[in-house]
CSV table of C-alpha atoms in Angstrom, one decimal:
chain,number,residue,atom,x,y,z
A,1,MET,CA,-6.3,20.8,7.5
A,2,ILE,CA,-4.6,17.4,7.0
A,3,LYS,CA,-1.0,16.9,8.1
A,4,ILE,CA,1.1,13.9,6.6
A,5,ALA,CA,4.2,13.1,8.3
A,6,ILE,CA,6.6,11.8,5.6
A,7,ASP,CA,9.9,9.7,6.7
A,8,ALA,CA,12.2,11.8,4.5
A,9,MET,CA,15.2,9.8,4.6
A,10,GLY,CA,14.1,6.5,4.5
A,11,GLY,CA,14.1,5.5,0.8
A,12,ASP,CA,16.7,3.9,-1.2
A,13,PHE,CA,18.1,6.9,-3.0
A,14,GLY,CA,17.8,9.2,0.0
A,15,PRO,CA,15.7,12.0,0.3
A,16,GLU,CA,15.9,14.0,-2.8
A,17,PRO,CA,13.0,11.8,-4.6
A,18,ILE,CA,10.9,12.0,-1.4
A,19,VAL,CA,11.2,15.7,-1.3
A,20,ASP,CA,10.4,16.1,-5.1
A,21,GLY,CA,7.6,13.8,-4.6
A,22,LEU,CA,6.2,15.8,-1.6
A,23,VAL,CA,6.7,19.1,-3.6
A,24,ALA,CA,4.9,17.8,-6.4
A,25,ALA,CA,2.0,16.9,-4.1
A,26,LEU,CA,1.9,20.0,-2.6
A,27,ARG,CA,1.7,21.8,-6.2
A,28,SER,CA,-1.4,19.7,-7.0
A,29,ASN,CA,-3.3,19.9,-3.7
A,30,THR,CA,-3.4,22.9,-1.5
A,31,ASN,CA,-5.3,21.3,1.2
A,32,PHE,CA,-2.6,19.7,3.3
A,33,LYS,CA,0.5,20.4,5.2
A,34,ALA,CA,3.5,17.9,5.7
A,35,ILE,CA,5.8,17.4,8.3
A,36,ALA,CA,9.3,16.1,7.0
A,37,VAL,CA,11.4,14.0,9.1
A,38,GLY,CA,15.1,13.9,8.8
A,39,ASP,CA,18.6,16.0,8.6
A,40,LYS,CA,17.1,19.5,8.6
A,41,GLU,CA,20.0,20.9,6.6
A,42,GLU,CA,20.1,18.3,4.0
A,43,LEU,CA,16.2,18.9,3.5
A,44,LEU,CA,16.3,22.5,3.4
A,45,ASN,CA,18.7,22.2,0.5
A,46,LEU,CA,15.9,20.4,-1.4
A,47,ILE,CA,13.0,22.1,-0.5
A,48,PRO,CA,12.1,25.2,-2.8
A,49,ASN,CA,11.9,28.3,-0.6
A,50,ASN,CA,8.2,28.9,-1.5
A,51,PHE,CA,6.9,25.7,-0.2
A,52,LEU,CA,8.8,26.3,3.3
A,53,ASN,CA,5.7,27.6,4.6
A,54,ARG,CA,3.9,24.3,3.9
A,55,ILE,CA,6.4,21.9,5.1
A,56,GLU,CA,7.7,21.7,8.7
A,57,ILE,CA,10.7,20.1,9.2
A,58,LEU,CA,11.4,17.8,12.3
A,59,ASP,CA,15.2,17.4,12.8
A,60,THR,CA,17.0,14.1,13.3
A,61,LYS,CA,19.7,12.3,11.4
A,62,ASP,CA,19.5,8.6,12.6
A,63,VAL,CA,17.7,6.4,9.8
A,64,ILE,CA,16.9,2.7,10.0
A,65,SER,CA,18.5,1.1,6.9
A,66,MET,CA,17.6,-2.0,5.0
A,67,SER,CA,19.8,-4.1,6.6
A,68,ASP,CA,18.8,-3.4,10.1
A,69,SER,CA,16.5,-5.7,12.0
A,70,ALA,CA,13.0,-4.4,12.3
A,71,THR,CA,13.3,-4.6,16.0
A,72,ASP,CA,16.1,-2.2,16.1
A,73,ALA,CA,13.5,0.5,15.3
A,74,LEU,CA,12.1,0.0,18.9
A,75,LYS,CA,15.1,1.1,20.4
A,76,ARG,CA,16.1,3.7,18.2
A,77,LYS,CA,13.9,6.7,19.3
A,78,ASP,CA,15.7,9.0,17.5
A,79,SER,CA,15.3,7.4,14.1
A,80,THR,CA,13.3,9.3,11.3
A,81,ILE,CA,10.5,6.4,11.3
A,82,TYR,CA,10.1,6.2,14.9
A,83,LYS,CA,9.8,10.0,15.2
A,84,ALA,CA,7.2,10.1,12.2
A,85,ILE,CA,5.2,7.2,13.8
A,86,GLU,CA,5.2,9.4,17.3
A,87,LEU,CA,3.9,12.4,15.3
A,88,VAL,CA,0.8,10.2,14.1
A,89,LYS,CA,0.4,8.8,17.5
A,90,GLU,CA,0.3,11.9,19.1
A,91,GLY,CA,-2.1,13.3,16.9
A,92,THR,CA,0.3,15.8,15.5
A,93,ALA,CA,0.0,14.4,12.1
A,94,ASP,CA,-3.2,12.6,10.6
A,95,ALA,CA,-1.2,9.9,8.8
A,96,LEU,CA,2.1,8.6,7.7
A,97,VAL,CA,4.0,7.9,4.5
A,98,SER,CA,7.5,5.9,4.5
A,99,ALA,CA,9.6,4.4,1.8
A,100,GLY,CA,11.7,3.1,4.4
A,101,HIS,CA,12.2,0.0,6.1
A,102,SER,CA,8.8,-1.8,5.9
A,103,GLY,CA,9.2,-4.0,8.8
A,104,ALA,CA,10.2,-1.4,11.0
A,105,THR,CA,7.3,0.7,9.6
A,106,MET,CA,4.7,-1.9,10.4
A,107,SER,CA,6.2,-3.0,13.9
A,108,LEU,CA,6.1,0.6,15.0
A,109,ALA,CA,2.9,1.5,13.5
A,110,THR,CA,1.4,-1.3,15.3
A,111,LEU,CA,3.1,-1.1,18.6
A,112,ARG,CA,3.0,2.6,19.0
A,113,ILE,CA,-0.1,4.0,17.1
A,114,GLY,CA,-2.1,0.7,18.0
A,115,ARG,CA,-4.6,-1.5,16.1
A,116,ILE,CA,-8.1,-0.6,15.5
A,117,LYS,CA,-10.5,-2.1,18.2
A,118,GLY,CA,-11.6,-5.8,17.1
A,119,ILE,CA,-8.6,-6.2,14.6
A,120,SER,CA,-6.1,-8.8,15.9
A,121,ARG,CA,-3.5,-8.3,13.1
A,122,PRO,CA,-3.0,-5.5,10.6
A,123,ALA,CA,-2.4,-6.5,7.0
A,124,ILE,CA,-0.5,-4.8,4.2
A,125,ALA,CA,-2.7,-4.3,1.1
A,126,THR,CA,-1.7,-3.9,-2.8
A,127,LEU,CA,-3.3,-3.0,-5.9
A,128,MET,CA,-2.6,-5.6,-9.0
A,129,PRO,CA,-3.3,-4.6,-12.5
A,130,THR,CA,-6.3,-6.5,-14.3
A,131,ILE,CA,-7.7,-6.6,-17.7
A,132,GLU,CA,-10.5,-4.6,-16.8
A,133,ASN,CA,-10.6,-0.9,-16.3
A,134,HIS,CA,-9.9,-1.3,-12.2
A,135,ASN,CA,-7.4,-3.0,-10.2
A,136,THR,CA,-7.6,-5.9,-7.5
A,137,LEU,CA,-6.9,-5.0,-4.0
A,138,VAL,CA,-5.0,-8.0,-2.5
A,139,LEU,CA,-4.4,-8.5,1.3
A,140,ASP,CA,-2.2,-9.6,2.9
A,141,VAL,CA,1.0,-9.5,1.1
A,142,GLY,CA,3.7,-9.7,4.0
A,143,ALA,CA,2.5,-8.7,7.2
A,144,ASN,CA,1.5,-12.0,8.5
A,145,VAL,CA,3.2,-15.2,7.2
A,146,ASP,CA,0.9,-17.4,9.4
A,147,CYS,CA,-3.0,-16.7,9.7
A,148,ASP,CA,-5.9,-18.2,11.3
A,149,ALA,CA,-9.5,-18.0,9.7
A,150,LYS,CA,-10.4,-15.3,12.1
A,151,ASN,CA,-7.4,-13.0,10.5
A,152,LEU,CA,-8.6,-14.0,7.2
A,153,PHE,CA,-12.1,-12.9,7.8
A,154,GLU,CA,-10.6,-9.3,9.2
A,155,PHE,CA,-8.7,-9.0,6.1
A,156,ALA,CA,-11.7,-9.3,4.2
A,157,ILE,CA,-13.7,-6.7,6.1
A,158,MET,CA,-10.7,-4.4,6.1
A,159,GLY,CA,-10.1,-4.8,2.3
A,160,GLN,CA,-13.9,-4.3,1.3
A,161,MET,CA,-14.0,-1.3,3.4
A,162,TYR,CA,-10.7,0.2,2.1
A,163,ALA,CA,-12.1,-0.5,-1.5
A,164,GLN,CA,-15.1,1.5,-0.6
A,165,ASP,CA,-14.1,4.4,1.3
A,166,VAL,CA,-10.6,5.1,-0.3
A,167,LEU,CA,-10.9,3.6,-3.8
A,168,LYS,CA,-14.3,4.7,-4.0
A,169,GLN,CA,-15.9,1.3,-5.6
A,170,GLU,CA,-19.4,0.7,-5.2
A,171,GLU,CA,-20.3,-2.7,-3.5
A,172,PRO,CA,-16.9,-4.3,-3.9
A,173,ILE,CA,-16.8,-8.1,-4.3
A,174,VAL,CA,-14.4,-10.0,-2.2
A,175,GLY,CA,-13.0,-13.3,-3.0
A,176,LEU,CA,-10.7,-15.8,-1.0
A,177,LEU,CA,-7.5,-17.1,-2.8
A,178,SER,CA,-7.7,-20.9,-2.9
A,179,ASN,CA,-6.6,-23.6,-5.3
A,180,GLY,CA,-9.9,-24.1,-6.9
A,181,GLU,CA,-13.4,-22.1,-6.9
A,182,GLU,CA,-15.5,-24.8,-5.0
A,183,PRO,CA,-16.1,-24.3,-1.5
A,184,SER,CA,-14.7,-27.5,-0.8
A,185,LYS,CA,-11.2,-26.6,-1.9
A,186,GLY,CA,-8.3,-25.1,0.1
A,187,ASN,CA,-6.7,-26.1,3.3
A,188,GLU,CA,-8.2,-26.4,6.7
A,189,VAL,CA,-8.1,-22.4,7.4
A,190,THR,CA,-9.2,-21.2,4.0
A,191,LYS,CA,-12.0,-24.0,4.3
A,192,GLU,CA,-12.8,-22.2,7.9
A,193,ALA,CA,-12.4,-18.8,6.5
A,194,PHE,CA,-14.6,-19.5,3.7
A,195,LYS,CA,-17.5,-19.8,6.4
A,196,LEU,CA,-16.7,-16.8,8.4
A,197,ILE,CA,-16.5,-14.6,5.1
A,198,SER,CA,-19.7,-15.9,3.6
A,199,LYS,CA,-21.4,-13.9,6.3
A,200,ILE,CA,-20.4,-10.4,4.7
A,201,PRO,CA,-22.1,-9.0,1.8
A,202,ASN,CA,-20.7,-9.3,-1.7
A,203,PHE,CA,-18.6,-12.6,-0.9
A,204,GLY,CA,-17.7,-13.8,-4.3
A,205,GLY,CA,-16.4,-17.2,-3.0
A,206,ASN,CA,-13.2,-18.9,-3.8
A,207,VAL,CA,-11.0,-17.4,-6.5
A,208,GLU,CA,-7.6,-18.7,-7.9
A,209,GLY,CA,-4.6,-17.1,-8.9
A,210,SER,CA,-5.7,-16.2,-12.5
A,211,ASP,CA,-8.6,-14.4,-11.3
A,212,VAL,CA,-6.5,-11.5,-9.6
A,213,PHE,CA,-5.6,-10.3,-12.8
A,214,LYS,CA,-8.7,-11.0,-14.5
A,215,GLY,CA,-10.7,-8.6,-12.3
A,216,SER,CA,-13.4,-11.0,-11.1
A,217,VAL,CA,-13.4,-9.7,-7.8
A,218,ASP,CA,-12.3,-6.3,-6.2
A,219,VAL,CA,-10.7,-7.9,-3.2
A,220,VAL,CA,-8.5,-10.7,-2.8
A,221,VAL,CA,-7.8,-12.2,0.7
A,222,CYS,CA,-4.9,-14.5,1.6
A,223,ASP,CA,-2.1,-15.0,4.3
A,224,GLY,CA,0.9,-12.9,4.1
A,225,PHE,CA,3.0,-15.8,2.9
A,226,ILE,CA,0.9,-16.7,0.0
A,227,GLY,CA,0.3,-12.9,-0.8
A,228,ASN,CA,3.9,-12.1,-0.9
A,229,ILE,CA,5.0,-14.5,-3.2
A,230,LEU,CA,1.9,-13.8,-5.5
A,231,LEU,CA,3.2,-10.0,-5.4
A,232,LYS,CA,6.7,-10.9,-6.4
A,233,THR,CA,5.9,-13.5,-8.8
A,234,ALA,CA,3.6,-10.9,-10.8
A,235,GLU,CA,6.5,-8.4,-10.5
A,236,GLY,CA,8.9,-11.2,-12.0
A,237,VAL,CA,6.5,-12.1,-14.7
A,238,ALA,CA,6.1,-8.3,-15.8
A,239,ASP,CA,9.9,-7.6,-15.8
A,240,THR,CA,10.4,-10.7,-17.8
A,241,ILE,CA,7.7,-9.9,-20.2
A,242,GLY,CA,9.0,-6.5,-20.8
A,243,THR,CA,12.6,-8.0,-21.4
A,244,ILE,CA,11.4,-10.5,-24.0
A,245,ILE,CA,9.6,-7.8,-25.7
A,246,LYS,CA,12.4,-5.4,-25.8
A,247,LYS,CA,14.7,-8.1,-27.1
A,248,ASN,CA,12.5,-9.3,-29.9
A,249,LEU,CA,11.8,-5.8,-31.2
A,250,LYS,CA,15.1,-5.2,-31.9
A,251,ARG,CA,15.6,-8.0,-34.3
A,252,SER,CA,14.1,-6.6,-37.2
A,253,LEU,CA,13.3,-3.5,-39.1
A,254,ILE,CA,9.3,-4.6,-39.3
A,255,SER,CA,9.3,-5.4,-35.4
A,256,ILE,CA,10.9,-1.6,-35.1
A,257,ALA,CA,8.3,-0.2,-37.2
A,258,GLY,CA,5.7,-2.1,-35.5
A,259,ALA,CA,6.7,-1.2,-32.1
A,260,VAL,CA,6.6,2.6,-33.3
A,261,LEU,CA,3.1,2.1,-34.4
A,262,MET,CA,2.1,0.2,-30.9
A,263,ARG,CA,3.7,2.8,-28.8
A,264,LYS,CA,0.7,4.3,-27.4
A,265,VAL,CA,-0.5,0.6,-26.6
A,266,PHE,CA,3.1,0.2,-24.7
A,267,LYS,CA,2.7,3.4,-22.9
A,268,ARG,CA,-0.8,2.6,-21.6
A,269,LEU,CA,0.6,-0.9,-20.4
A,270,LYS,CA,3.4,0.6,-18.7
A,271,VAL,CA,1.1,2.8,-16.7
A,272,ARG,CA,-1.0,-0.3,-15.9
A,273,VAL,CA,1.8,-1.9,-14.5
A,274,ASP,CA,3.8,0.6,-12.9
A,275,TYR,CA,3.7,0.8,-9.1
A,276,ALA,CA,4.6,4.5,-9.1
A,277,GLU,CA,1.0,4.9,-10.3
A,278,TYR,CA,-0.5,3.6,-7.0
A,279,GLY,CA,2.0,5.2,-4.9
A,280,GLY,CA,2.4,2.7,-2.0
A,281,ALA,CA,0.8,-0.3,0.0
A,282,PRO,CA,-1.7,0.7,3.0
A,283,LEU,CA,-1.2,-0.9,6.1
A,284,LEU,CA,-5.0,-1.7,7.3
A,285,GLY,CA,-6.1,-2.2,10.7
A,286,VAL,CA,-4.0,0.4,12.4
A,287,LYS,CA,-5.6,3.5,14.2
A,288,ALA,CA,-4.3,5.9,11.5
A,289,PRO,CA,-3.4,5.7,7.8
A,290,VAL,CA,0.1,4.4,7.2
A,291,ILE,CA,1.2,4.2,3.6
A,292,ILE,CA,4.2,2.1,3.0
A,293,ALA,CA,5.8,2.9,-0.2
A,294,HIS,CA,8.6,1.0,-2.4
A,295,GLY,CA,12.0,1.5,-1.2
A,296,LYS,CA,13.0,2.5,-4.8
A,297,SER,CA,10.0,5.1,-5.3
A,298,ASN,CA,10.6,7.7,-7.5
A,299,ALA,CA,8.8,11.3,-7.1
A,300,LYS,CA,5.9,10.1,-8.9
A,301,ALA,CA,5.3,7.1,-6.8
A,302,VAL,CA,6.0,9.4,-3.6
A,303,LYS,CA,3.4,12.0,-4.6
A,304,ASN,CA,0.6,9.2,-5.2
A,305,ALA,CA,1.5,7.6,-1.9
A,306,ILE,CA,0.6,11.0,-0.3
A,307,PHE,CA,-2.4,11.2,-1.8
A,308,GLN,CA,-3.6,7.9,-1.0
A,309,ALA,CA,-2.4,8.9,2.7
A,310,ILE,CA,-4.5,12.0,2.3
A,311,THR,CA,-7.7,10.1,0.9
A,312,ALA,CA,-7.5,7.6,3.7
A,313,ALA,CA,-7.3,10.5,6.3
A,314,SER,CA,-10.3,12.2,5.1
A,315,SER,CA,-12.6,8.9,4.9
A,316,ASN,CA,-14.2,7.1,7.6
A,317,LEU,CA,-12.6,4.2,6.9
A,318,ASN,CA,-11.1,3.1,10.5
A,319,ILE,CA,-14.7,3.9,11.8
A,320,ASN,CA,-16.4,1.9,9.1
A,321,ILE,CA,-14.0,-1.1,9.7
A,322,GLU,CA,-14.6,-0.9,13.5
A,323,ASP,CA,-18.1,-0.8,12.9
A,324,ARG,CA,-18.3,-3.8,10.4
A,325,ILE,CA,-16.3,-5.8,12.7
A,326,ASN,CA,-18.6,-5.0,15.7
A,327,GLU,CA,-21.7,-6.4,13.7
A,328,TYR,CA,-20.4,-9.8,13.3
A,329,LYS,CA,-19.3,-10.2,17.1
A,330,GLN,CA,-23.0,-9.6,18.5
């Protein structure tokens, strides 16, 4: 049975939404167990008695806060994230979910769990909503500010394998984010990356920022600097549009009536852009599944992050990434 390690204290709102999400996941899926890492006394007060047989608690009280440096996590071996990572490193747990300090999670996962053979840098991936019925997987969105062409090539392979093995997309198409669709567009790094990525199957060529939301390709590759700006800009635009709509709907009875008639449409739109629907961002390239959830994750987001971790742990993702990397080294 799959075991998931949970950093139960790391989120912005403390352990309650994390435990609520864990319990919701256990209600929906009977094929996994969890190890919650955190203050035992506090966690026992939140876990229903009938779930205690499926949740093991590893007691520790030190928590890496969002204001702490990521390097602090390497020294604080009694912290929740360090102990949760160690469970995965030792093989006691199959995957990790954390809504805590993302930098600390990424650093510890890379150094303690280790990288997949052939991968020089792990990457954080996230799902972006599109006008189609599926989402676009974008990587890297923050793990690596500076990348070379080889890094982008590895991201393309990892993203394609994740879309195939975890998201269950058949023959996912990969695009390279650039400032134009022509192969001649881009900086020196993207031009060189274009040549490397063109060797893999289903390479769709260069794509522009608007293509991310059109669903023109299934996976979009970029460095972490550009990817993080893309992610934060998209979040800002979504919030702004939502605020504008709400303000204008209150200006007349006709607008209010229209909103009532359109409530199903608004509900579907909210679902498409709500990060809680996707759970968290996988850190691709490490030897075991690591899901980095949003610090403000509610119970629904935590539940879906756990499901994502279970799916990844149940797949041949890392084996397939290593095999595909080896194909192009021969």
